């Protein structure tokens, strides 16, 4: 290992430390706007590129900006030898996907033609960071190669090996997946609940509920809302930022746990979390903001106050204090996730107010959705997938076929525009004209491709379209070489694997859209807790199922269909019998 690599490893290992260093009163670096001109300047001047990917809520980003990026030695090196770019992970889903494994701040050092040299994780102390930069500059001066030889592509894992990988990260003592930082990951909970319901694996449900007990300890007891994660391998030492994506996942998890177990505590947690979202993260227009910061003010500012000092206060004490700031930007993907969450909460408690809030957050009718209002040109897969899921969830909850048609239009845009038809999978964004170096290589984001595979699988079952199933399988194959590197963060991928080839139950409703009996059957199907269930509606003239002269519901799998059910009150018994027969057929 050469000196640069040793320093990079040391910087990564020591990125997070317990003390907050004092701010240095020195002007910060001259960050450039992300542009073709900036990359062209790097090529023309033979300067290296430093890209800092940060998050508005990120405490250690603020620390690094106030200390390392104000250190005279670091500033001198950056000014002479680097073109400096800074990006916000929430504004750039493509960069978030590319650098998320390195945490925030993620620091990417690249050659003058934008080829990667090394990526650094988290906060970098000034002295070690300066030593790394000096070594890199010296290597460039001597004409030594700066980029590493590309590693061979990973071997795609089997379903069983992927399952073993996730299981190996489970913390049997504390619950949750992984240590020492305890994150409230939503996907592995959903995967555990799915396998528990479909394959009757009671230990999976116990694992999900144990984990959710840990997640609940991250709820702010005063204002509600989950903190982002906890430290030291326990759930009781939170890091205090509150992200909208964390809230969305928790609301879905708690709602599903309530429906699976009938324990009312899960419903209270879901409602409490949704209450925080609606009071703190909602814009006047009804859409949802991105996050709330951990601290009051930023490191180095006179108003700065540690989040731990604020969040230990009681409600009446907090009311007299300045609260941590809210990032009031509205992003389509995060907004869509919260729409889905509110629909799932309505599914759990039947309170129509959640649907009213979800509808207010829905953007106008479009075929493809920009990341935020000011976005231009580039369209991201994450936004399209989130909006398809949101439209589908609202269509199912409200029985509004117009929303389903909108979802179909957006799915068609994704299939036509973002699909890699040769190798399978979907690109993170539309092509960016003039993108430099490594950034011209569009990636296939892991979770979004897995989520899209699930959407395609559902559409395939509804439309009896084998081609969509083929696209879903090819999508999962296209991202399978990423599984090993993702460690514990493969829950969405595993859930997609389970669904694309696993059992399913179609609640196929036949009737006329304006018939109240159709709506009643739809609501009965909607309320049933069947994670592998898919609800679909067909007008009699377009249905594959016979119309017996009145609204009817058929329970179907890839093996058989039930007799028609016309009375919603009879659905639970019919469903229980159908699921028992399906379980027996799999034995």
PDB file of N, CA and C in Angstrom, residues 250-334:
ATOM      1  N   UNK A 250     -40.595   4.863   8.529  1.00  0.00           N
ATOM      2  CA  UNK A 250     -41.097   4.483   9.850  1.00  0.00           C
ATOM      3  C   UNK A 250     -42.622   4.416   9.860  1.00  0.00           C
ATOM      4  N   UNK A 251     -43.272   5.377   9.217  1.00  0.00           N
ATOM      5  CA  UNK A 251     -44.747   5.360   9.181  1.00  0.00           C
ATOM      6  C   UNK A 251     -45.233   4.078   8.509  1.00  0.00           C
ATOM      7  N   UNK A 252     -44.604   3.700   7.395  1.00  0.00           N
ATOM      8  CA  UNK A 252     -44.988   2.460   6.707  1.00  0.00           C
ATOM      9  C   UNK A 252     -44.730   1.260   7.608  1.00  0.00           C
ATOM     10  N   UNK A 253     -43.551   1.184   8.207  1.00  0.00           N
ATOM     11  CA  UNK A 253     -43.214   0.059   9.081  1.00  0.00           C
ATOM     12  C   UNK A 253     -44.190  -0.080  10.234  1.00  0.00           C
ATOM     13  N   UNK A 254     -44.431   1.008  10.944  1.00  0.00           N
ATOM     14  CA  UNK A 254     -45.317   0.955  12.104  1.00  0.00           C
ATOM     15  C   UNK A 254     -46.745   0.605  11.681  1.00  0.00           C
ATOM     16  N   UNK A 255     -47.200   1.146  10.558  1.00  0.00           N
ATOM     17  CA  UNK A 255     -48.552   0.837  10.075  1.00  0.00           C
ATOM     18  C   UNK A 255     -48.679  -0.644   9.743  1.00  0.00           C
ATOM     19  N   UNK A 256     -47.692  -1.207   9.078  1.00  0.00           N
ATOM     20  CA  UNK A 256     -47.734  -2.617   8.726  1.00  0.00           C
ATOM     21  C   UNK A 256     -47.593  -3.507   9.960  1.00  0.00           C
ATOM     22  N   UNK A 257     -46.789  -3.083  10.919  1.00  0.00           N
ATOM     23  CA  UNK A 257     -46.660  -3.862  12.157  1.00  0.00           C
ATOM     24  C   UNK A 257     -47.990  -3.924  12.899  1.00  0.00           C
ATOM     25  N   UNK A 258     -48.715  -2.815  12.898  1.00  0.00           N
ATOM     26  CA  UNK A 258     -50.032  -2.801  13.536  1.00  0.00           C
ATOM     27  C   UNK A 258     -50.990  -3.758  12.818  1.00  0.00           C
ATOM     28  N   UNK A 259     -50.995  -3.722  11.503  1.00  0.00           N
ATOM     29  CA  UNK A 259     -51.893  -4.591  10.752  1.00  0.00           C
ATOM     30  C   UNK A 259     -51.510  -6.060  10.889  1.00  0.00           C
ATOM     31  N   UNK A 260     -50.211  -6.324  11.061  1.00  0.00           N
ATOM     32  CA  UNK A 260     -49.760  -7.710  11.191  1.00  0.00           C
ATOM     33  C   UNK A 260     -49.999  -8.275  12.590  1.00  0.00           C
ATOM     34  N   UNK A 261     -49.911  -7.413  13.610  1.00  0.00           N
ATOM     35  CA  UNK A 261     -49.941  -7.899  14.995  1.00  0.00           C
ATOM     36  C   UNK A 261     -51.162  -7.453  15.790  1.00  0.00           C
ATOM     37  N   UNK A 262     -51.876  -6.424  15.301  1.00  0.00           N
ATOM     38  CA  UNK A 262     -53.019  -5.829  16.018  1.00  0.00           C
ATOM     39  C   UNK A 262     -52.607  -5.173  17.327  1.00  0.00           C
ATOM     40  N   UNK A 263     -51.317  -4.914  17.525  1.00  0.00           N
ATOM     41  CA  UNK A 263     -50.839  -4.225  18.723  1.00  0.00           C
ATOM     42  C   UNK A 263     -51.002  -2.720  18.504  1.00  0.00           C
ATOM     43  N   UNK A 264     -51.844  -2.044  19.298  1.00  0.00           N
ATOM     44  CA  UNK A 264     -52.132  -0.630  19.043  1.00  0.00           C
ATOM     45  C   UNK A 264     -50.945   0.295  19.255  1.00  0.00           C
ATOM     46  N   UNK A 265     -49.901  -0.149  19.942  1.00  0.00           N
ATOM     47  CA  UNK A 265     -48.742   0.725  20.150  1.00  0.00           C
ATOM     48  C   UNK A 265     -48.093   1.078  18.819  1.00  0.00           C
ATOM     49  N   UNK A 266     -48.105   0.137  17.873  1.00  0.00           N
ATOM     50  CA  UNK A 266     -47.498   0.436  16.565  1.00  0.00           C
ATOM     51  C   UNK A 266     -48.276   1.525  15.847  1.00  0.00           C
ATOM     52  N   UNK A 267     -49.584   1.482  15.959  1.00  0.00           N
ATOM     53  CA  UNK A 267     -50.397   2.516  15.323  1.00  0.00           C
ATOM     54  C   UNK A 267     -50.132   3.876  15.951  1.00  0.00           C
ATOM     55  N   UNK A 268     -49.971   3.922  17.263  1.00  0.00           N
ATOM     56  CA  UNK A 268     -49.676   5.195  17.929  1.00  0.00           C
ATOM     57  C   UNK A 268     -48.345   5.760  17.441  1.00  0.00           C
ATOM     58  N   UNK A 269     -47.347   4.899  17.278  1.00  0.00           N
ATOM     59  CA  UNK A 269     -46.052   5.374  16.785  1.00  0.00           C
ATOM     60  C   UNK A 269     -46.190   5.938  15.369  1.00  0.00           C
ATOM     61  N   UNK A 270     -46.960   5.253  14.530  1.00  0.00           N
ATOM     62  CA  UNK A 270     -47.151   5.728  13.156  1.00  0.00           C
ATOM     63  C   UNK A 270     -47.848   7.083  13.157  1.00  0.00           C
ATOM     64  N   UNK A 271     -48.892   7.213  13.959  1.00  0.00           N
ATOM     65  CA  UNK A 271     -49.632   8.471  14.014  1.00  0.00           C
ATOM     66  C   UNK A 271     -48.770   9.587  14.593  1.00  0.00           C
ATOM     67  N   UNK A 272     -47.973   9.273  15.594  1.00  0.00           N
ATOM     68  CA  UNK A 272     -47.103  10.277  16.195  1.00  0.00           C
ATOM     69  C   UNK A 272     -46.076  10.780  15.188  1.00  0.00           C
ATOM     70  N   UNK A 273     -45.519   9.868  14.416  1.00  0.00           N
ATOM     71  CA  UNK A 273     -44.529  10.253  13.409  1.00  0.00           C
ATOM     72  C   UNK A 273     -45.174  11.085  12.307  1.00  0.00           C
ATOM     73  N   UNK A 274     -46.358  10.679  11.867  1.00  0.00           N
ATOM     74  CA  UNK A 274     -47.068  11.458  10.851  1.00  0.00           C
ATOM     75  C   UNK A 274     -47.435  12.839  11.375  1.00  0.00           C
ATOM     76  N   UNK A 275     -47.778  12.936  12.653  1.00  0.00           N
ATOM     77  CA  UNK A 275     -48.088  14.232  13.244  1.00  0.00           C
ATOM     78  C   UNK A 275     -46.908  15.178  13.191  1.00  0.00           C
ATOM     79  N   UNK A 276     -45.705  14.654  13.442  1.00  0.00           N
ATOM     80  CA  UNK A 276     -44.503  15.481  13.338  1.00  0.00           C
ATOM     81  C   UNK A 276     -44.322  15.982  11.899  1.00  0.00           C
ATOM     82  N   UNK A 277     -44.492  15.093  10.938  1.00  0.00           N
ATOM     83  CA  UNK A 277     -44.324  15.479   9.532  1.00  0.00           C
ATOM     84  C   UNK A 277     -45.280  16.613   9.168  1.00  0.00           C
ATOM     85  N   UNK A 278     -46.525  16.495   9.606  1.00  0.00           N
ATOM     86  CA  UNK A 278     -47.538  17.477   9.223  1.00  0.00           C
ATOM     87  C   UNK A 278     -47.371  18.808   9.938  1.00  0.00           C
ATOM     88  N   UNK A 279     -46.754  18.807  11.105  1.00  0.00           N
ATOM     89  CA  UNK A 279     -46.581  20.066  11.835  1.00  0.00           C
ATOM     90  C   UNK A 279     -45.252  20.750  11.548  1.00  0.00           C
ATOM     91  N   UNK A 280     -44.217  19.978  11.195  1.00  0.00           N
ATOM     92  CA  UNK A 280     -42.874  20.557  11.060  1.00  0.00           C
ATOM     93  C   UNK A 280     -42.329  20.499   9.645  1.00  0.00           C
ATOM     94  N   UNK A 281     -42.671  19.484   8.890  1.00  0.00           N
ATOM     95  CA  UNK A 281     -42.062  19.281   7.573  1.00  0.00           C
ATOM     96  C   UNK A 281     -43.025  19.557   6.426  1.00  0.00           C
ATOM     97  N   UNK A 282     -44.132  20.227   6.674  1.00  0.00           N
ATOM     98  CA  UNK A 282     -45.086  20.484   5.596  1.00  0.00           C
ATOM     99  C   UNK A 282     -45.049  21.948   5.195  1.00  0.00           C
ATOM    100  N   UNK A 283     -45.027  22.192   3.888  1.00  0.00           N
ATOM    101  CA  UNK A 283     -45.048  23.547   3.360  1.00  0.00           C
ATOM    102  C   UNK A 283     -46.470  24.094   3.402  1.00  0.00           C
ATOM    103  N   UNK A 284     -46.651  25.414   3.305  1.00  0.00           N
ATOM    104  CA  UNK A 284     -48.012  25.981   3.269  1.00  0.00           C
ATOM    105  C   UNK A 284     -48.849  25.443   2.116  1.00  0.00           C
ATOM    106  N   UNK A 285     -48.196  25.050   1.028  1.00  0.00           N
ATOM    107  CA  UNK A 285     -48.926  24.518  -0.125  1.00  0.00           C
ATOM    108  C   UNK A 285     -49.306  23.050   0.051  1.00  0.00           C
ATOM    109  N   UNK A 286     -48.727  22.385   1.065  1.00  0.00           N
ATOM    110  CA  UNK A 286     -49.091  21.001   1.338  1.00  0.00           C
ATOM    111  C   UNK A 286     -48.028  19.986   1.015  1.00  0.00           C
ATOM    112  N   UNK A 287     -46.982  20.367   0.283  1.00  0.00           N
ATOM    113  CA  UNK A 287     -45.884  19.442   0.010  1.00  0.00           C
ATOM    114  C   UNK A 287     -44.979  19.349   1.230  1.00  0.00           C
ATOM    115  N   UNK A 288     -44.017  18.434   1.176  1.00  0.00           N
ATOM    116  CA  UNK A 288     -43.214  18.133   2.365  1.00  0.00           C
ATOM    117  C   UNK A 288     -41.756  18.551   2.178  1.00  0.00           C
ATOM    118  N   UNK A 289     -41.207  19.108   3.233  1.00  0.00           N
ATOM    119  CA  UNK A 289     -39.819  19.550   3.241  1.00  0.00           C
ATOM    120  C   UNK A 289     -38.868  18.360   3.414  1.00  0.00           C
ATOM    121  N   UNK A 290     -37.585  18.631   3.199  1.00  0.00           N
ATOM    122  CA  UNK A 290     -36.598  17.558   3.134  1.00  0.00           C
ATOM    123  C   UNK A 290     -36.155  17.048   4.496  1.00  0.00           C
ATOM    124  N   UNK A 291     -35.923  17.946   5.472  1.00  0.00           N
ATOM    125  CA  UNK A 291     -35.313  17.492   6.726  1.00  0.00           C
ATOM    126  C   UNK A 291     -35.337  18.603   7.763  1.00  0.00           C
ATOM    127  N   UNK A 292     -35.021  18.204   9.001  1.00  0.00           N
ATOM    128  CA  UNK A 292     -34.747  19.155  10.077  1.00  0.00           C
ATOM    129  C   UNK A 292     -33.354  18.847  10.612  1.00  0.00           C
ATOM    130  N   UNK A 293     -32.562  19.873  10.816  1.00  0.00           N
ATOM    131  CA  UNK A 293     -31.179  19.682  11.224  1.00  0.00           C
ATOM    132  C   UNK A 293     -31.072  19.168  12.654  1.00  0.00           C
ATOM    133  N   UNK A 294     -29.892  18.652  12.981  1.00  0.00           N
ATOM    134  CA  UNK A 294     -29.638  18.158  14.328  1.00  0.00           C
ATOM    135  C   UNK A 294     -29.394  19.299  15.299  1.00  0.00           C
ATOM    136  N   UNK A 295     -28.607  20.279  14.884  1.00  0.00           N
ATOM    137  CA  UNK A 295     -28.180  21.348  15.772  1.00  0.00           C
ATOM    138  C   UNK A 295     -28.965  22.623  15.508  1.00  0.00           C
ATOM    139  N   UNK A 296     -28.888  23.522  16.467  1.00  0.00           N
ATOM    140  CA  UNK A 296     -29.384  24.885  16.283  1.00  0.00           C
ATOM    141  C   UNK A 296     -28.229  25.701  15.714  1.00  0.00           C
ATOM    142  N   UNK A 297     -28.370  26.236  14.511  1.00  0.00           N
ATOM    143  CA  UNK A 297     -27.262  26.946  13.888  1.00  0.00           C
ATOM    144  C   UNK A 297     -26.166  25.996  13.450  1.00  0.00           C
ATOM    145  N   UNK A 298     -25.116  26.539  12.854  1.00  0.00           N
ATOM    146  CA  UNK A 298     -24.008  25.746  12.346  1.00  0.00           C
ATOM    147  C   UNK A 298     -22.757  25.958  13.184  1.00  0.00           C
ATOM    148  N   UNK A 299     -21.883  24.980  13.139  1.00  0.00           N
ATOM    149  CA  UNK A 299     -20.615  25.066  13.860  1.00  0.00           C
ATOM    150  C   UNK A 299     -19.879  26.329  13.438  1.00  0.00           C
ATOM    151  N   UNK A 300     -19.386  27.079  14.408  1.00  0.00           N
ATOM    152  CA  UNK A 300     -18.664  28.311  14.142  1.00  0.00           C
ATOM    153  C   UNK A 300     -19.522  29.545  14.168  1.00  0.00           C
ATOM    154  N   UNK A 301     -20.858  29.374  14.159  1.00  0.00           N
ATOM    155  CA  UNK A 301     -21.766  30.519  14.215  1.00  0.00           C
ATOM    156  C   UNK A 301     -22.096  30.844  15.668  1.00  0.00           C
ATOM    157  N   UNK A 302     -22.347  32.113  15.976  1.00  0.00           N
ATOM    158  CA  UNK A 302     -22.647  32.490  17.366  1.00  0.00           C
ATOM    159  C   UNK A 302     -23.890  31.790  17.922  1.00  0.00           C
ATOM    160  N   UNK A 303     -24.839  31.463  17.046  1.00  0.00           N
ATOM    161  CA  UNK A 303     -26.084  30.843  17.497  1.00  0.00           C
ATOM    162  C   UNK A 303     -25.990  29.330  17.634  1.00  0.00           C
ATOM    163  N   UNK A 304     -24.815  28.761  17.332  1.00  0.00           N
ATOM    164  CA  UNK A 304     -24.718  27.302  17.316  1.00  0.00           C
ATOM    165  C   UNK A 304     -24.963  26.706  18.697  1.00  0.00           C
ATOM    166  N   UNK A 305     -25.770  25.633  18.683  1.00  0.00           N
ATOM    167  CA  UNK A 305     -26.054  24.892  19.905  1.00  0.00           C
ATOM    168  C   UNK A 305     -26.214  23.428  19.537  1.00  0.00           C
ATOM    169  N   UNK A 306     -25.581  22.550  20.295  1.00  0.00           N
ATOM    170  CA  UNK A 306     -25.655  21.122  20.013  1.00  0.00           C
ATOM    171  C   UNK A 306     -27.091  20.622  20.123  1.00  0.00           C
ATOM    172  N   UNK A 307     -27.453  19.702  19.221  1.00  0.00           N
ATOM    173  CA  UNK A 307     -28.794  19.139  19.255  1.00  0.00           C
ATOM    174  C   UNK A 307     -29.115  18.460  20.567  1.00  0.00           C
ATOM    175  N   UNK A 308     -28.119  17.813  21.162  1.00  0.00           N
ATOM    176  CA  UNK A 308     -28.356  17.128  22.437  1.00  0.00           C
ATOM    177  C   UNK A 308     -28.841  18.096  23.502  1.00  0.00           C
ATOM    178  N   UNK A 309     -28.337  19.333  23.476  1.00  0.00           N
ATOM    179  CA  UNK A 309     -28.756  20.328  24.468  1.00  0.00           C
ATOM    180  C   UNK A 309     -30.205  20.751  24.245  1.00  0.00           C
ATOM    181  N   UNK A 310     -30.610  20.850  22.970  1.00  0.00           N
ATOM    182  CA  UNK A 310     -31.974  21.270  22.673  1.00  0.00           C
ATOM    183  C   UNK A 310     -32.973  20.144  22.923  1.00  0.00           C
ATOM    184  N   UNK A 311     -32.661  18.942  22.436  1.00  0.00           N
ATOM    185  CA  UNK A 311     -33.655  17.875  22.454  1.00  0.00           C
ATOM    186  C   UNK A 311     -33.857  17.254  23.834  1.00  0.00           C
ATOM    187  N   UNK A 312     -33.000  17.565  24.786  1.00  0.00           N
ATOM    188  CA  UNK A 312     -33.265  17.073  26.144  1.00  0.00           C
ATOM    189  C   UNK A 312     -34.248  17.972  26.895  1.00  0.00           C
ATOM    190  N   UNK A 313     -34.614  19.113  26.311  1.00  0.00           N
ATOM    191  CA  UNK A 313     -35.534  20.040  26.963  1.00  0.00           C
ATOM    192  C   UNK A 313     -36.977  19.548  26.869  1.00  0.00           C
ATOM    193  N   UNK A 314     -37.780  19.930  27.843  1.00  0.00           N
ATOM    194  CA  UNK A 314     -39.215  19.656  27.805  1.00  0.00           C
ATOM    195  C   UNK A 314     -39.899  20.622  26.842  1.00  0.00           C
ATOM    196  N   UNK A 315     -41.172  20.357  26.566  1.00  0.00           N
ATOM    197  CA  UNK A 315     -41.898  21.139  25.561  1.00  0.00           C
ATOM    198  C   UNK A 315     -41.924  22.617  25.902  1.00  0.00           C
ATOM    199  N   UNK A 316     -42.214  22.941  27.163  1.00  0.00           N
ATOM    200  CA  UNK A 316     -42.307  24.352  27.534  1.00  0.00           C
ATOM    201  C   UNK A 316     -40.952  25.044  27.470  1.00  0.00           C
ATOM    202  N   UNK A 317     -39.877  24.303  27.690  1.00  0.00           N
ATOM    203  CA  UNK A 317     -38.538  24.880  27.589  1.00  0.00           C
ATOM    204  C   UNK A 317     -38.148  25.085  26.128  1.00  0.00           C
ATOM    205  N   UNK A 318     -38.498  24.119  25.279  1.00  0.00           N
ATOM    206  CA  UNK A 318     -38.192  24.257  23.853  1.00  0.00           C
ATOM    207  C   UNK A 318     -38.921  25.462  23.253  1.00  0.00           C
ATOM    208  N   UNK A 319     -40.125  25.718  23.739  1.00  0.00           N
ATOM    209  CA  UNK A 319     -40.920  26.814  23.184  1.00  0.00           C
ATOM    210  C   UNK A 319     -40.228  28.159  23.348  1.00  0.00           C
ATOM    211  N   UNK A 320     -39.298  28.257  24.292  1.00  0.00           N
ATOM    212  CA  UNK A 320     -38.596  29.507  24.549  1.00  0.00           C
ATOM    213  C   UNK A 320     -37.230  29.552  23.860  1.00  0.00           C
ATOM    214  N   UNK A 321     -36.905  28.499  23.076  1.00  0.00           N
ATOM    215  CA  UNK A 321     -35.596  28.394  22.440  1.00  0.00           C
ATOM    216  C   UNK A 321     -35.736  28.430  20.924  1.00  0.00           C
ATOM    217  N   UNK A 322     -34.652  28.807  20.268  1.00  0.00           N
ATOM    218  CA  UNK A 322     -34.569  28.688  18.821  1.00  0.00           C
ATOM    219  C   UNK A 322     -34.453  27.207  18.474  1.00  0.00           C
ATOM    220  N   UNK A 323     -35.271  26.724  17.570  1.00  0.00           N
ATOM    221  CA  UNK A 323     -35.287  25.305  17.211  1.00  0.00           C
ATOM    222  C   UNK A 323     -34.298  25.035  16.075  1.00  0.00           C
ATOM    223  N   UNK A 324     -33.863  23.781  15.929  1.00  0.00           N
ATOM    224  CA  UNK A 324     -33.043  23.423  14.766  1.00  0.00           C
ATOM    225  C   UNK A 324     -33.757  23.770  13.475  1.00  0.00           C
ATOM    226  N   UNK A 325     -33.003  24.221  12.498  1.00  0.00           N
ATOM    227  CA  UNK A 325     -33.585  24.685  11.250  1.00  0.00           C
ATOM    228  C   UNK A 325     -34.160  23.564  10.402  1.00  0.00           C
ATOM    229  N   UNK A 326     -35.102  23.920   9.562  1.00  0.00           N
ATOM    230  CA  UNK A 326     -35.735  22.996   8.624  1.00  0.00           C
ATOM    231  C   UNK A 326     -35.260  23.322   7.216  1.00  0.00           C
ATOM    232  N   UNK A 327     -34.846  22.304   6.478  1.00  0.00           N
ATOM    233  CA  UNK A 327     -34.490  22.472   5.068  1.00  0.00           C
ATOM    234  C   UNK A 327     -35.795  22.533   4.280  1.00  0.00           C
ATOM    235  N   UNK A 328     -36.173  23.730   3.852  1.00  0.00           N
ATOM    236  CA  UNK A 328     -37.489  23.945   3.257  1.00  0.00           C
ATOM    237  C   UNK A 328     -37.506  23.739   1.747  1.00  0.00           C
ATOM    238  N   UNK A 329     -36.616  22.926   1.264  1.00  0.00           N
ATOM    239  CA  UNK A 329     -36.686  22.536  -0.137  1.00  0.00           C
ATOM    240  C   UNK A 329     -37.619  21.335  -0.278  1.00  0.00           C
ATOM    241  N   UNK A 330     -38.327  21.275  -1.396  1.00  0.00           N
ATOM    242  CA  UNK A 330     -39.265  20.193  -1.664  1.00  0.00           C
ATOM    243  C   UNK A 330     -38.725  19.375  -2.829  1.00  0.00           C
ATOM    244  N   UNK A 331     -38.474  18.098  -2.571  1.00  0.00           N
ATOM    245  CA  UNK A 331     -37.952  17.198  -3.587  1.00  0.00           C
ATOM    246  C   UNK A 331     -39.003  16.149  -3.931  1.00  0.00           C
ATOM    247  N   UNK A 332     -39.142  15.876  -5.197  1.00  0.00           N
ATOM    248  CA  UNK A 332     -40.202  14.993  -5.662  1.00  0.00           C
ATOM    249  C   UNK A 332     -40.101  13.602  -5.061  1.00  0.00           C
ATOM    250  N   UNK A 333     -38.892  13.043  -5.008  1.00  0.00           N
ATOM    251  CA  UNK A 333     -38.765  11.675  -4.504  1.00  0.00           C
ATOM    252  C   UNK A 333     -39.169  11.576  -3.036  1.00  0.00           C
ATOM    253  N   UNK A 334     -38.728  12.531  -2.219  1.00  0.00           N
ATOM    254  CA  UNK A 334     -39.069  12.499  -0.797  1.00  0.00           C
ATOM    255  C   UNK A 334     -40.552  12.767  -0.597  1.00  0.00           C
TER     256      UNK A 334
END
